[in-house]
Amino acid sequence: MPVLCMLLSVVSVKVSFAQNGDNGKNRTESVQLIPIETAHSATVFEVGKDNRLHMVYLGSKLPENKEYNQIIGQYRQGTDYSEVSDVVYPASGSQNLFEPAISVRHADGNQSLDLKFVSVQTKQMDKDIKLTEIILKDEVYPFEVHLFYKTYFATDVVETWADIMHEEKGSVRMDKFASAGLYLRGSKFWLTHYHGDWAKEMRPEQTLITHGIKTLDSKLGSRADLFQPPVFMIALGQKAREDAGKVIYGSLEWSGNFRVDLELDNLNNLRVIPGINNYASSFDLPKDSLFTTAKFLYTFSDRGQGQASRQLQRWARDNKILDGNGQRLTLLNNWESTYFDFNEDKLRSLLKDTKSLGVDLFLLDDGWFGNSYPRNNDHAGLGDWQANRKKLPNGIASLVKEATNMGVKFGIWLEPEMVNPKSDLYHQHPDWVLKQAKRPEYYFRNQLVLDLTNPAVQDFIFRIVDTLFTQNPGLAYIKWDCNAVIYNAYSLHESQQGRLYIDYVQGLYNVLKRIRAKYPKIPMMLCSGGGGRVDYGALQYFTEFWPSDNTDPLERIYMQWEYSYFYPAIATANHVTNWGKQPLKYRVDVAMMGKLGFDIPVHDLSAPDLNFCQASVVNYNKIKDIIWHGDQYRLQSPWTNDVASLMYVDRDKMHGVIFNYLVNARYGSGSHTPIKWKGLDPNRKYRIREINLYPGTTSTIKGDDVLSGDFLMTIGYNPKVDASRSSVILVADAVQS
Ligand code: DGJ
């Protein structure tokens, strides 16, 4: 077997305990305990007398490490007939009859697998990150699974995945190949998961998990999260609350089909099996090759959802999202002001608008390419990435130059994974398209998906991006869209169709890796007809994501609220558009809660509206550092209150920004009681003022309130929101005492 990592020390504690619970009667003597700890949490495994790896615990870290071995003895839930209900990475075909993490057919056709513990090693990667590798092996077949746990100590995040390998005489058929298995002991588990569609992203549902299996999954292939994103949370014991209670957040780092099985068993324990979806994806693993699963990340908090999301947001900024602690560009996008209808003159005037608005960048959206089949609507042109000569006779280069001369940056939209049948590309390379040759083509937004399993296609996509940058060194931003799902999945390139969905995502990552090797810091927006592909597998290559085409600010308050459980504000691109009925100020204030952009016809704005937008950009530039790099606190939910309220506090607790929005239009709605702030220093005093007022209006908050952090967090502060002040941004600045 290949030695995968040079790992240093062995971490495990030999313990013995006399009293065991009813479950696992064979594990009563010597066991090896494997605690995987972060600052506040522990995931604990034990090697039983049966030599299998069992899961003891996932929860708050105990100060006395050795007491983990007392945990199982406290549970009396009934008989575990199989004695393997709690194994960490359950296989099928042996004693385990619950949902497996792995199912295989060996080279000789046998379908059994029973993984036994071989060794555990850990390596301290840096001050914060530790990698634990646990090797499991079948005793009958030369088949191994190496489980990895990468812990991020300070932020309490764990990434886990598996390497699967064998030395059998032929290929082993892989029917299921999850990233991990978790076994949670308890009685009540509340699951929060999300559903959606175009313009309806991140709609939450919370349910008590009942016996049997609940599966969260996607089979859509490319725009994989259109109906369901891979993020979820499990509240232990009782429903999740913002500032109290035990909660686990989980997500697959995978930009394709995923599957999370949540199985509540006869002992009332919950088995969580997350991984790449095995739907239509059985494949043969040749001898001596290695299959690495997608990473599954989770974080545990015993201080509620707020703490869990701050952990995850900080982890994402420090470790995952590209340039997560860096800067971002504010922008003007032309999609909603022009759609496909523009020419050089129009774009020139939009460059001027960009400048006059005061944002950093102009983003040219869909419609700039295609000559044999001009991209004048969404029926043609995808795949032909040459500037349309009629619309842009001087090409992209002249626009980039013009923008640069004006002191404005220039960005461009691409949808490089896709092809319209009405395109040169489709005619030149019919073999590059995913489709069933003998069946009628079926389109999503009039387009088909290119076969990214094919290195020639990967190369083509890399070259689209590379050529744009080489020909336009001033190009400063890419919006990477992906509007179609994969129908009629079939690849001419694949010798095993079962690999298609997996290799598609790997092919996409190969391209993104190549782009990042050459252009490490160029900001790129991850878009998929809105939020159809938001996941941490992709976000390591992107600086931000597009949450939804639905930019109605009222809708966005709910959506951004839900995204904020899992993703930081710096990565959440929000644009001011003409969606919704709210006043301009409301729309701008909502977009400020992340990475601000505009997508409105600036030339149509009245003078006061334009003044307001310009002043908003100036105001935003003053507070953006707190929003992007600070900690976020959800104060008052839009789901249960007239006024939604969110707050960002910088790391030194010197400055806070508090966003407040009226979300109920009924008579008399408003902030009748103070809203308790969070995250401040109780011993400091803060001066409170309102910012981003519409020209000609005055605030009922005079700016002379100086209150202690203690007061603001215990009693709260009333932003005085009502129908006449439906959106209020407050700033709290620490004052010298
Ligand atoms: C879908 C995206 O979500 C929109 O923002 C826009 O870029 C269109 N595609 C363009 O076709």
XYZ file of C-alpha atoms and ligand atoms in Angstrom:
748
model
C 0.000 0.000 0.000
C 1.263 3.486 -0.708
C 2.505 5.433 2.269
C 0.365 8.521 2.015
C 1.730 10.967 4.500
C 4.757 11.282 6.649
C 3.042 11.368 9.979
C 4.812 11.978 13.222
C 3.507 10.991 16.590
C 1.038 8.316 17.570
C -1.877 9.716 19.501
C -4.016 7.383 21.504
C -4.693 6.535 25.095
C -4.814 2.965 26.332
C -7.578 2.707 28.884
C -9.762 0.088 30.392
C -13.199 0.317 31.849
C -15.183 -2.195 33.751
C -18.726 -1.091 33.176
C -20.138 -0.870 29.712
C -23.565 0.063 28.457
C -25.816 -2.435 26.817
C -24.506 -1.500 23.424
C -21.212 -3.022 22.402
C -20.837 -5.877 24.856
C -17.690 -7.107 23.199
C -15.756 -3.964 23.982
C -15.428 -4.354 27.717
C -11.711 -4.810 28.163
C -8.765 -2.979 26.809
C -9.551 -0.235 24.367
C -7.566 2.426 22.662
C -9.096 5.839 22.853
C -8.528 8.318 20.027
C -9.658 11.823 20.935
C -9.595 14.370 18.137
C -9.840 17.704 19.872
C -10.126 21.355 19.009
C -10.259 24.330 21.380
C -13.794 23.536 22.534
C -14.875 20.296 20.899
C -13.939 16.649 20.787
C -14.615 13.824 18.404
C -13.676 10.626 20.179
C -13.127 7.176 18.723
C -12.133 3.978 20.422
C -10.629 0.791 19.148
C -12.682 -2.002 20.658
C -11.573 -5.443 21.657
C -13.005 -6.421 18.294
C -10.343 -4.216 16.674
C -12.952 -2.092 15.007
C -13.024 1.680 15.192
C -16.088 2.806 17.144
C -17.345 6.324 17.673
C -17.734 7.301 21.292
C -18.568 10.953 21.247
C -18.882 14.245 19.415
C -19.457 17.236 21.648
C -17.929 19.657 24.136
C -14.326 18.971 24.981
C -13.878 17.473 28.451
C -11.076 18.847 30.603
C -10.175 15.335 31.776
C -9.151 13.533 28.626
C -9.446 10.115 30.235
C -13.077 10.645 31.139
C -14.062 10.108 27.518
C -13.882 6.405 28.290
C -16.674 6.790 30.841
C -19.124 8.090 28.270
C -20.430 4.905 26.686
C -21.024 3.342 30.080
C -23.604 6.029 30.787
C -25.827 4.990 27.879
C -28.434 2.248 28.341
C -30.339 2.383 25.105
C -30.914 -1.289 24.379
C -29.009 -3.998 22.616
C -26.780 -3.406 19.681
C -27.266 -6.833 18.115
C -24.667 -6.281 15.436
C -22.122 -4.744 17.816
C -21.055 -2.502 14.979
C -23.819 0.115 15.004
C -21.369 2.786 16.062
C -18.414 1.939 13.823
C -16.922 5.045 12.352
C -16.821 4.103 8.689
C -19.433 1.359 8.341
C -19.095 -1.023 5.408
C -21.750 -3.209 3.867
C -21.717 -6.947 3.471
C -20.683 -7.896 6.987
C -22.368 -7.435 10.377
C -23.422 -3.902 9.610
C -26.942 -3.753 8.250
C -27.385 -0.002 8.617
C -26.583 2.581 5.968
C -22.965 2.002 4.927
C -20.274 4.569 4.263
C -18.653 2.159 1.836
C -19.935 -0.658 -0.373
C -17.648 -2.620 -2.652
C -17.535 -5.685 -4.861
C -14.118 -7.291 -4.638
C -12.196 -8.525 -7.650
C -13.554 -12.044 -7.029
C -17.167 -10.819 -6.872
C -17.511 -11.039 -3.094
C -19.373 -8.076 -1.561
C -18.214 -8.184 2.060
C -16.033 -5.679 3.832
C -15.169 -5.451 7.507
C -12.602 -2.799 8.312
C -10.336 -3.283 11.300
C -8.082 -0.794 12.986
C -4.399 -0.862 12.069
C -2.851 2.365 13.342
C -3.291 6.016 14.103
C -0.828 8.821 13.608
C -0.958 12.553 13.929
C 1.032 15.376 12.521
C 1.001 18.972 13.718
C 0.888 20.886 10.442
C 1.238 24.316 12.013
C 0.251 26.036 15.250
C -3.442 25.629 14.511
C -3.814 22.637 12.216
C -3.339 18.993 13.083
C -3.823 16.000 10.784
C -4.803 12.607 12.153
C -4.691 9.551 9.913
C -6.357 6.330 10.979
C -5.660 3.245 8.901
C -8.332 0.576 8.616
C -7.870 -2.696 6.795
C -9.954 -5.682 5.868
C -8.633 -8.936 7.293
C -9.675 -11.090 4.346
C -9.027 -8.855 1.346
C -6.045 -6.544 0.775
C -8.299 -3.509 1.007
C -7.602 -0.381 3.045
C -9.325 2.822 4.023
C -7.343 5.659 5.538
C -9.500 8.130 7.431
C -8.220 11.677 7.787
C -9.227 14.288 10.338
C -7.796 17.737 9.845
C -8.558 19.871 12.861
C -8.469 23.645 12.972
C -7.963 24.137 16.681
C -8.967 27.774 17.185
C -12.098 27.699 15.057
C -13.277 24.220 16.115
C -13.624 23.063 12.525
C -12.824 19.523 11.408
C -12.360 18.427 7.815
C -12.569 14.697 7.268
C -12.149 12.487 4.227
C -11.053 8.984 3.231
C -8.441 7.476 0.968
C -9.543 4.136 -0.444
C -7.064 1.668 -1.958
C -6.464 -2.035 -2.514
C -4.063 -4.634 -3.862
C -6.519 -7.192 -5.172
C -5.888 -9.144 -8.320
C -8.260 -7.048 -10.398
C -10.421 -3.977 -10.034
C -12.744 -3.497 -7.095
C -16.169 -2.130 -7.878
C -17.011 0.889 -5.691
C -20.731 1.257 -5.108
C -20.610 3.726 -2.223
C -17.645 5.778 -1.038
C -18.649 8.344 1.571
C -16.281 10.869 3.084
C -16.931 9.905 6.672
C -19.310 8.486 9.199
C -20.453 10.128 12.401
C -22.443 8.374 15.097
C -24.205 10.687 17.512
C -25.676 9.354 20.732
C -28.716 11.055 22.086
C -32.418 11.105 21.988
C -33.581 14.074 19.957
C -31.941 15.514 16.863
C -33.296 18.546 15.052
C -32.207 18.903 11.458
C -32.117 22.226 9.623
C -31.650 21.862 5.896
C -32.400 23.972 2.858
C -34.293 23.764 -0.372
C -34.578 26.162 -3.275
C -34.830 26.866 -6.951
C -33.904 29.771 -9.194
C -34.490 33.013 -7.211
C -35.588 30.980 -4.189
C -32.276 29.930 -2.699
C -31.659 28.939 0.915
C -35.164 28.307 2.170
C -34.776 26.623 5.541
C -36.737 23.724 6.957
C -36.358 22.400 10.449
C -37.569 18.960 11.440
C -37.208 16.540 14.264
C -35.352 13.582 12.817
C -37.517 10.503 13.026
C -36.526 6.868 12.742
C -35.392 5.705 9.345
C -33.322 7.608 6.844
C -33.508 11.189 5.739
C -31.330 11.871 2.705
C -30.219 15.286 1.540
C -28.871 15.022 -1.961
C -28.300 16.370 -5.419
C -28.199 14.511 -8.709
C -27.988 17.587 -10.935
C -24.303 17.240 -11.785
C -23.083 20.760 -12.581
C -25.528 23.336 -11.179
C -25.697 20.891 -8.327
C -27.195 22.994 -5.535
C -30.140 24.360 -7.488
C -32.709 22.499 -5.406
C -30.651 21.691 -2.317
C -27.331 23.013 -1.052
C -24.920 20.736 0.825
C -25.066 22.701 4.099
C -27.092 21.540 7.094
C -27.163 21.727 10.860
C -28.099 19.262 13.542
C -29.217 20.563 16.944
C -28.704 18.073 19.723
C -31.376 17.582 22.372
C -33.518 20.555 21.438
C -34.127 22.948 18.552
C -31.225 25.108 17.492
C -31.086 28.525 19.149
C -28.944 31.505 18.296
C -26.980 31.815 21.515
C -27.479 28.552 23.364
C -27.609 24.867 22.767
C -25.512 22.267 21.060
C -25.323 22.304 17.324
C -23.260 20.674 14.600
C -22.924 22.361 11.209
C -21.891 20.190 8.300
C -21.183 20.523 4.600
C -19.587 18.670 1.740
C -16.703 20.428 0.027
C -17.810 19.215 -3.357
C -19.208 21.034 -6.384
C -21.274 18.193 -7.763
C -23.661 15.481 -6.711
C -23.635 14.986 -2.971
C -25.531 12.799 -0.570
C -25.928 13.022 3.176
C -27.756 10.151 4.852
C -29.096 10.796 8.331
C -30.282 7.559 9.897
C -31.913 7.366 13.298
C -31.552 3.789 14.460
C -33.300 1.468 16.904
C -31.110 2.785 19.741
C -32.205 6.372 18.963
C -28.730 7.274 17.790
C -28.013 9.201 14.640
C -25.693 7.975 11.926
C -24.556 10.715 9.549
C -22.982 9.512 6.296
C -21.929 12.403 4.028
C -20.189 12.009 0.700
C -20.176 12.330 -3.045
C -23.477 10.946 -4.287
C -23.113 7.370 -5.502
C -26.133 7.909 -7.779
C -25.252 6.394 -11.191
C -21.664 6.434 -10.018
C -20.488 2.905 -9.367
C -17.015 2.503 -10.775
C -14.055 0.156 -10.779
C -11.005 1.018 -8.745
C -7.940 -0.610 -10.330
C -5.275 -2.307 -8.250
C -2.751 0.047 -6.649
C -4.750 3.150 -7.394
C -6.133 5.490 -4.831
C -9.551 7.086 -4.549
C -9.773 10.165 -2.378
C -13.275 11.138 -1.333
C -14.543 14.705 -1.082
C -13.875 16.482 2.184
C -16.678 16.787 4.697
C -16.403 19.662 7.143
C -18.137 20.029 10.450
C -18.019 22.256 13.467
C -19.567 21.776 16.876
C -20.723 24.551 19.184
C -22.261 24.299 22.630
C -23.042 28.002 22.532
C -25.664 27.934 19.813
C -25.831 28.730 16.144
C -24.256 32.158 16.447
C -21.017 30.771 17.807
C -21.017 27.934 15.246
C -21.374 30.349 12.355
C -18.696 32.688 13.666
C -16.360 29.686 13.901
C -17.174 28.636 10.378
C -16.975 32.148 8.942
C -13.599 32.755 10.543
C -12.338 29.345 9.431
C -13.469 30.080 5.883
C -11.709 33.432 5.833
C -8.512 32.064 7.359
C -8.323 28.747 5.550
C -10.614 28.210 2.622
C -12.029 31.079 0.599
C -9.517 32.530 -1.793
C -7.948 35.626 -0.261
C -10.423 35.331 2.602
C -8.761 38.036 4.661
C -8.011 40.303 1.733
C -9.811 43.134 -0.013
C -12.705 43.039 -2.464
C -13.795 45.239 -5.362
C -17.081 47.141 -5.342
C -18.614 47.115 -8.802
C -21.206 48.138 -11.325
C -22.636 45.217 -13.315
C -24.577 45.747 -16.559
C -26.728 42.603 -16.568
C -30.008 44.072 -15.404
C -29.576 47.444 -17.045
C -28.832 46.137 -20.550
C -29.279 42.360 -20.637
C -27.940 41.344 -24.081
C -28.636 44.688 -25.680
C -25.486 46.808 -25.677
C -22.745 48.151 -27.885
C -19.463 49.929 -27.361
C -21.099 53.314 -26.833
C -23.427 51.989 -24.178
C -20.556 50.286 -22.401
C -18.474 53.451 -22.580
C -21.224 55.346 -20.860
C -21.452 52.572 -18.255
C -17.728 52.975 -17.613
C -18.430 56.644 -16.913
C -21.273 55.613 -14.605
C -18.887 53.304 -12.777
C -16.529 56.174 -12.260
C -19.256 58.564 -11.177
C -20.717 56.035 -8.748
C -17.293 55.685 -7.171
C -17.121 51.879 -7.278
C -13.926 50.039 -8.183
C -14.875 47.953 -11.201
C -17.181 47.621 -14.173
C -18.384 44.076 -14.761
C -19.429 43.253 -18.322
C -21.988 40.455 -18.146
C -23.385 37.978 -20.655
C -23.790 38.885 -24.349
C -20.341 40.138 -25.427
C -19.300 37.149 -27.569
C -20.252 34.927 -30.521
C -20.048 35.843 -34.208
C -21.435 33.010 -36.338
C -24.078 32.723 -33.634
C -24.147 36.078 -31.841
C -25.070 35.971 -28.200
C -28.073 38.287 -28.440
C -30.230 36.088 -26.252
C -29.730 32.887 -24.303
C -30.305 30.620 -27.319
C -26.932 31.006 -29.025
C -23.251 31.655 -28.766
C -22.102 29.847 -25.624
C -18.765 28.258 -26.410
C -17.616 30.888 -28.916
C -15.619 33.166 -26.657
C -14.605 35.781 -29.219
C -15.917 39.323 -28.847
C -18.914 39.987 -31.037
C -17.625 42.207 -33.849
C -20.875 44.071 -34.309
C -21.352 45.012 -30.685
C -17.683 45.442 -29.856
C -15.791 46.216 -33.109
C -12.657 47.061 -31.155
C -12.817 43.990 -28.981
C -12.543 43.714 -25.226
C -9.040 45.143 -25.258
C -10.111 48.673 -26.134
C -12.716 48.676 -23.355
C -10.233 47.407 -20.791
C -7.816 50.115 -21.877
C -10.481 52.790 -21.723
C -11.519 51.665 -18.257
C -7.911 51.651 -17.085
C -7.390 55.166 -18.434
C -10.423 56.300 -16.477
C -9.137 54.727 -13.275
C -11.790 52.009 -13.292
C -11.088 48.279 -13.275
C -12.728 45.951 -15.780
C -14.217 42.492 -15.231
C -15.957 40.029 -17.526
C -18.603 37.291 -17.428
C -17.880 33.761 -18.610
C -19.801 30.535 -18.628
C -16.999 28.333 -19.879
C -18.402 24.909 -18.982
C -21.349 25.309 -21.342
C -22.245 25.236 -25.011
C -25.283 26.257 -27.054
C -26.049 23.905 -29.940
C -26.112 27.134 -31.923
C -22.380 27.719 -31.727
C -19.245 26.994 -33.727
C -17.900 25.021 -30.796
C -20.818 22.599 -30.853
C -20.339 21.955 -34.569
C -16.573 21.672 -34.374
C -16.486 19.424 -31.300
C -19.706 17.431 -30.975
C -17.665 14.871 -29.017
C -16.977 17.452 -26.292
C -20.603 17.598 -25.225
C -22.231 15.522 -22.482
C -25.267 13.880 -24.053
C -26.753 10.531 -25.027
C -25.897 10.195 -28.699
C -28.982 8.126 -29.552
C -31.503 10.140 -27.583
C -32.959 13.563 -28.283
C -31.072 16.432 -26.714
C -32.768 18.022 -23.756
C -31.706 21.516 -22.769
C -31.542 23.579 -19.649
C -31.584 27.253 -20.625
C -31.068 26.167 -24.236
C -27.621 24.801 -23.523
C -25.629 21.657 -22.882
C -22.711 20.927 -20.589
C -19.196 20.358 -21.908
C -17.407 17.155 -21.008
C -14.932 18.278 -18.381
C -13.770 14.715 -17.848
C -11.905 15.202 -21.141
C -8.470 16.858 -20.675
C -8.845 18.499 -24.104
C -11.975 20.261 -22.847
C -10.214 21.247 -19.633
C -7.448 22.681 -21.731
C -9.943 24.577 -23.893
C -11.544 26.145 -20.819
C -8.211 27.061 -19.285
C -7.200 28.690 -22.553
C -10.388 30.788 -22.690
C -9.450 32.370 -19.386
C -5.733 32.488 -20.089
C -6.217 34.129 -23.487
C -8.466 36.778 -21.992
C -5.838 37.652 -19.415
C -2.923 37.504 -21.830
C -4.664 39.683 -24.370
C -5.970 42.038 -21.687
C -3.419 42.293 -18.903
C -5.620 44.939 -17.284
C -8.519 42.525 -16.837
C -9.266 42.476 -13.127
C -12.216 40.199 -12.407
C -14.133 37.165 -13.667
C -17.736 36.228 -13.035
C -17.866 32.455 -13.631
C -21.412 31.344 -14.348
C -22.886 27.862 -14.713
C -26.527 27.784 -15.691
C -27.280 24.211 -16.706
C -27.656 20.868 -15.014
C -26.480 17.678 -16.706
C -29.319 15.875 -18.473
C -28.800 12.632 -20.397
C -25.423 12.141 -18.766
C -22.989 10.381 -21.066
C -19.360 11.044 -21.858
C -17.651 9.868 -25.016
C -14.370 10.289 -23.231
C -15.069 8.133 -20.187
C -14.380 4.408 -20.399
C -16.481 3.993 -17.240
C -19.669 6.054 -17.239
C -19.872 5.573 -13.475
C -16.997 8.009 -13.115
C -18.620 10.787 -15.129
C -20.168 12.885 -12.351
C -17.043 12.588 -10.210
C -14.556 13.229 -12.981
C -16.611 16.215 -14.122
C -16.009 17.930 -10.796
C -12.366 16.837 -10.721
C -12.010 18.217 -14.259
C -13.485 21.523 -13.127
C -11.082 21.623 -10.179
C -8.160 20.828 -12.517
C -9.031 23.868 -14.604
C -9.488 26.081 -11.560
C -6.163 24.863 -10.126
C -4.408 25.771 -13.366
C -6.043 29.179 -13.388
C -5.039 29.780 -9.786
C -1.468 28.610 -10.411
C -1.112 31.308 -13.044
C -3.463 33.945 -11.613
C -3.377 33.368 -7.878
C -5.232 36.440 -6.694
C -7.527 37.646 -9.500
C -10.964 37.992 -7.876
C -13.547 35.592 -9.283
C -17.241 35.353 -8.519
C -18.770 31.907 -8.245
C -22.176 32.118 -9.887
C -24.571 29.451 -11.032
C -27.685 31.160 -12.292
C -27.693 32.577 -8.768
C -26.696 30.297 -5.899
C -26.783 27.014 -7.794
C -23.215 26.158 -6.844
C -22.199 27.507 -3.470
C -19.886 25.147 -1.628
C -16.490 25.163 0.006
C -15.027 22.822 -2.618
C -15.391 25.575 -5.207
C -14.856 28.533 -2.897
C -11.197 27.717 -2.424
C -10.778 29.027 -5.977
C -13.192 31.961 -5.709
C -13.205 35.181 -3.758
C -16.984 35.506 -3.586
C -20.250 33.905 -4.633
C -23.499 35.144 -6.115
C -26.226 34.079 -3.669
C -29.199 34.542 -5.984
C -30.574 36.422 -8.960
C -33.310 37.425 -6.576
C -32.121 40.816 -5.371
C -35.436 42.012 -3.979
C -34.034 43.390 -0.720
C -36.810 41.960 1.401
C -36.115 38.506 -0.013
C -32.413 39.097 0.347
C -32.696 39.813 4.075
C -33.990 36.286 4.597
C -31.590 34.727 2.125
C -28.499 36.521 3.376
C -29.559 35.683 6.918
C -29.579 31.977 6.041
C -26.346 32.069 4.028
C -24.694 33.808 6.980
C -24.959 30.649 9.090
C -22.365 29.076 6.820
C -20.558 31.715 4.775
C -18.804 34.984 5.670
C -19.997 38.385 4.474
C -16.777 39.029 2.536
C -17.738 36.224 0.157
C -21.383 37.189 -0.228
C -21.874 39.411 -3.283
C -24.920 41.659 -2.990
C -26.048 43.966 -5.747
C -28.422 46.894 -5.661
C -30.969 46.359 -8.434
C -34.471 47.428 -9.309
C -36.016 44.268 -7.896
C -38.513 44.834 -5.102
C -40.712 47.680 -4.003
C -38.539 49.130 -1.280
C -36.951 52.557 -1.461
C -33.448 52.893 -2.847
C -31.976 53.406 0.611
C -33.411 50.101 1.794
C -31.988 48.315 -1.252
C -28.538 49.814 -0.798
C -28.473 49.151 2.951
C -29.304 45.469 2.407
C -26.599 45.105 -0.249
C -24.072 46.635 2.147
C -24.303 43.583 4.414
C -21.752 41.772 2.282
C -19.735 42.696 -0.775
C -21.484 45.702 -2.309
C -22.240 46.051 -5.998
C -24.765 47.823 -8.206
C -26.728 46.542 -11.173
C -29.012 49.475 -11.947
C -29.250 51.912 -14.871
C -27.255 54.682 -13.194
C -28.188 57.218 -15.888
C -31.866 56.814 -14.923
C -31.266 57.788 -11.308
C -32.606 61.131 -10.118
C -30.009 63.565 -8.807
C -30.782 62.809 -5.116
C -30.751 59.049 -5.818
C -27.375 59.329 -7.549
C -26.039 61.480 -4.705
C -27.264 58.928 -2.236
C -25.613 56.023 -4.098
C -22.339 57.936 -4.352
C -22.425 58.786 -0.650
C -23.300 55.167 0.155
C -20.163 53.952 -1.614
C -18.116 56.406 0.452
C -19.845 55.251 3.644
C -19.413 51.624 2.691
C -15.708 52.103 2.121
C -15.465 53.344 5.719
C -17.206 50.332 7.265
C -16.416 47.537 4.808
C -13.407 46.366 6.773
C -15.658 45.605 9.767
C -18.187 43.790 7.570
C -15.583 41.782 5.680
C -13.132 40.931 8.429
C -15.079 41.290 11.657
C -17.344 38.909 13.538
C -20.979 38.753 12.620
C -23.840 38.518 15.106
C -27.424 37.837 14.146
C -29.437 39.948 16.605
C -33.067 39.637 15.603
C -34.463 37.221 13.059
C -36.637 38.385 10.147
C -38.627 35.161 10.515
C -40.069 36.070 13.906
C -39.818 39.849 14.250
C -41.001 43.061 12.615
C -37.418 44.214 12.465
C -34.473 42.126 11.349
C -31.161 43.129 12.847
C -27.570 42.011 12.216
C -24.322 43.307 13.579
C -20.635 43.190 12.662
C -17.888 43.900 15.183
C -14.203 44.323 14.440
C -11.715 41.989 16.087
C -10.643 44.596 18.682
C -14.247 45.325 19.629
C -13.662 49.008 18.931
C -16.239 49.428 16.181
C -19.546 47.857 15.336
C -22.005 48.251 12.453
C -25.640 47.381 13.067
C -28.098 46.860 10.198
C -31.826 47.086 10.966
C -34.672 46.508 8.517
C -38.432 46.616 8.759
C -39.691 43.325 7.330
C -43.359 43.626 8.225
C -45.547 46.119 6.380
C -48.524 45.919 8.781
C -49.825 48.989 10.592
C -47.713 50.024 13.544
C -44.842 47.629 12.840
C -41.453 48.750 14.034
C -38.798 48.377 16.710
C -40.917 48.781 19.822
C -38.302 47.458 22.196
C -34.527 47.799 22.345
C -32.515 45.262 20.356
C -29.731 43.625 22.348
C -26.375 44.017 20.687
C -23.623 41.423 20.878
C -19.887 41.044 20.649
C -18.926 44.383 22.233
C -16.577 44.927 25.148
C -18.860 45.350 28.193
C -16.347 47.674 29.818
C -15.973 50.066 26.918
C -18.240 52.985 26.071
C -19.508 53.419 22.545
C -20.813 56.476 20.740
C -23.756 55.590 18.530
C -24.665 57.337 15.332
C -26.727 56.619 12.266
C -25.090 56.555 8.852
C -26.190 56.379 5.245
C -29.142 58.721 5.517
C -30.977 59.621 2.347
C -30.255 63.232 1.265
C -32.586 65.689 2.947
C -33.583 63.388 5.782
C -32.465 63.697 9.379
C -32.024 60.976 11.905
C -34.067 60.628 15.062
C -30.838 59.312 16.532
C -28.847 62.403 17.326
C -25.400 60.858 17.584
C -24.759 61.933 21.162
C -25.655 58.651 22.847
C -22.627 57.193 24.571
C -23.418 53.903 26.248
C -21.440 51.071 27.747
C -21.022 47.809 25.937
C -22.616 46.237 28.982
C -25.744 48.409 28.595
C -25.931 47.797 24.859
C -25.695 44.052 25.313
C -27.916 43.771 28.418
C -30.619 46.349 27.710
C -30.003 46.966 24.011
C -30.572 49.957 21.781
C -33.599 50.983 19.797
C -32.795 51.836 16.163
C -36.225 53.506 15.945
C -37.291 51.593 12.884
C -40.808 52.177 11.601
C -42.541 52.652 8.257
C -40.929 56.075 7.827
C -37.494 54.704 8.754
C -37.644 51.230 7.295
C -33.894 50.744 7.087
C -31.412 52.038 9.640
C -27.647 51.524 9.779
C -26.001 52.375 13.078
C -22.338 52.585 13.884
C -20.901 52.155 17.367
C -17.418 53.547 17.963
C -15.530 52.993 21.193
C -14.713 56.283 22.889
C -11.734 57.061 25.099
C -12.862 57.005 28.712
C -27.279 34.005 -14.518
C -26.650 34.893 -13.487
O -27.089 34.532 -12.216
C -26.999 36.343 -13.809
O -26.456 37.179 -12.829
C -26.474 36.689 -15.176
O -25.066 36.671 -15.179
C -27.031 35.726 -16.203
N -26.799 34.364 -15.837
C -26.427 35.972 -17.552
O -26.842 35.069 -18.460
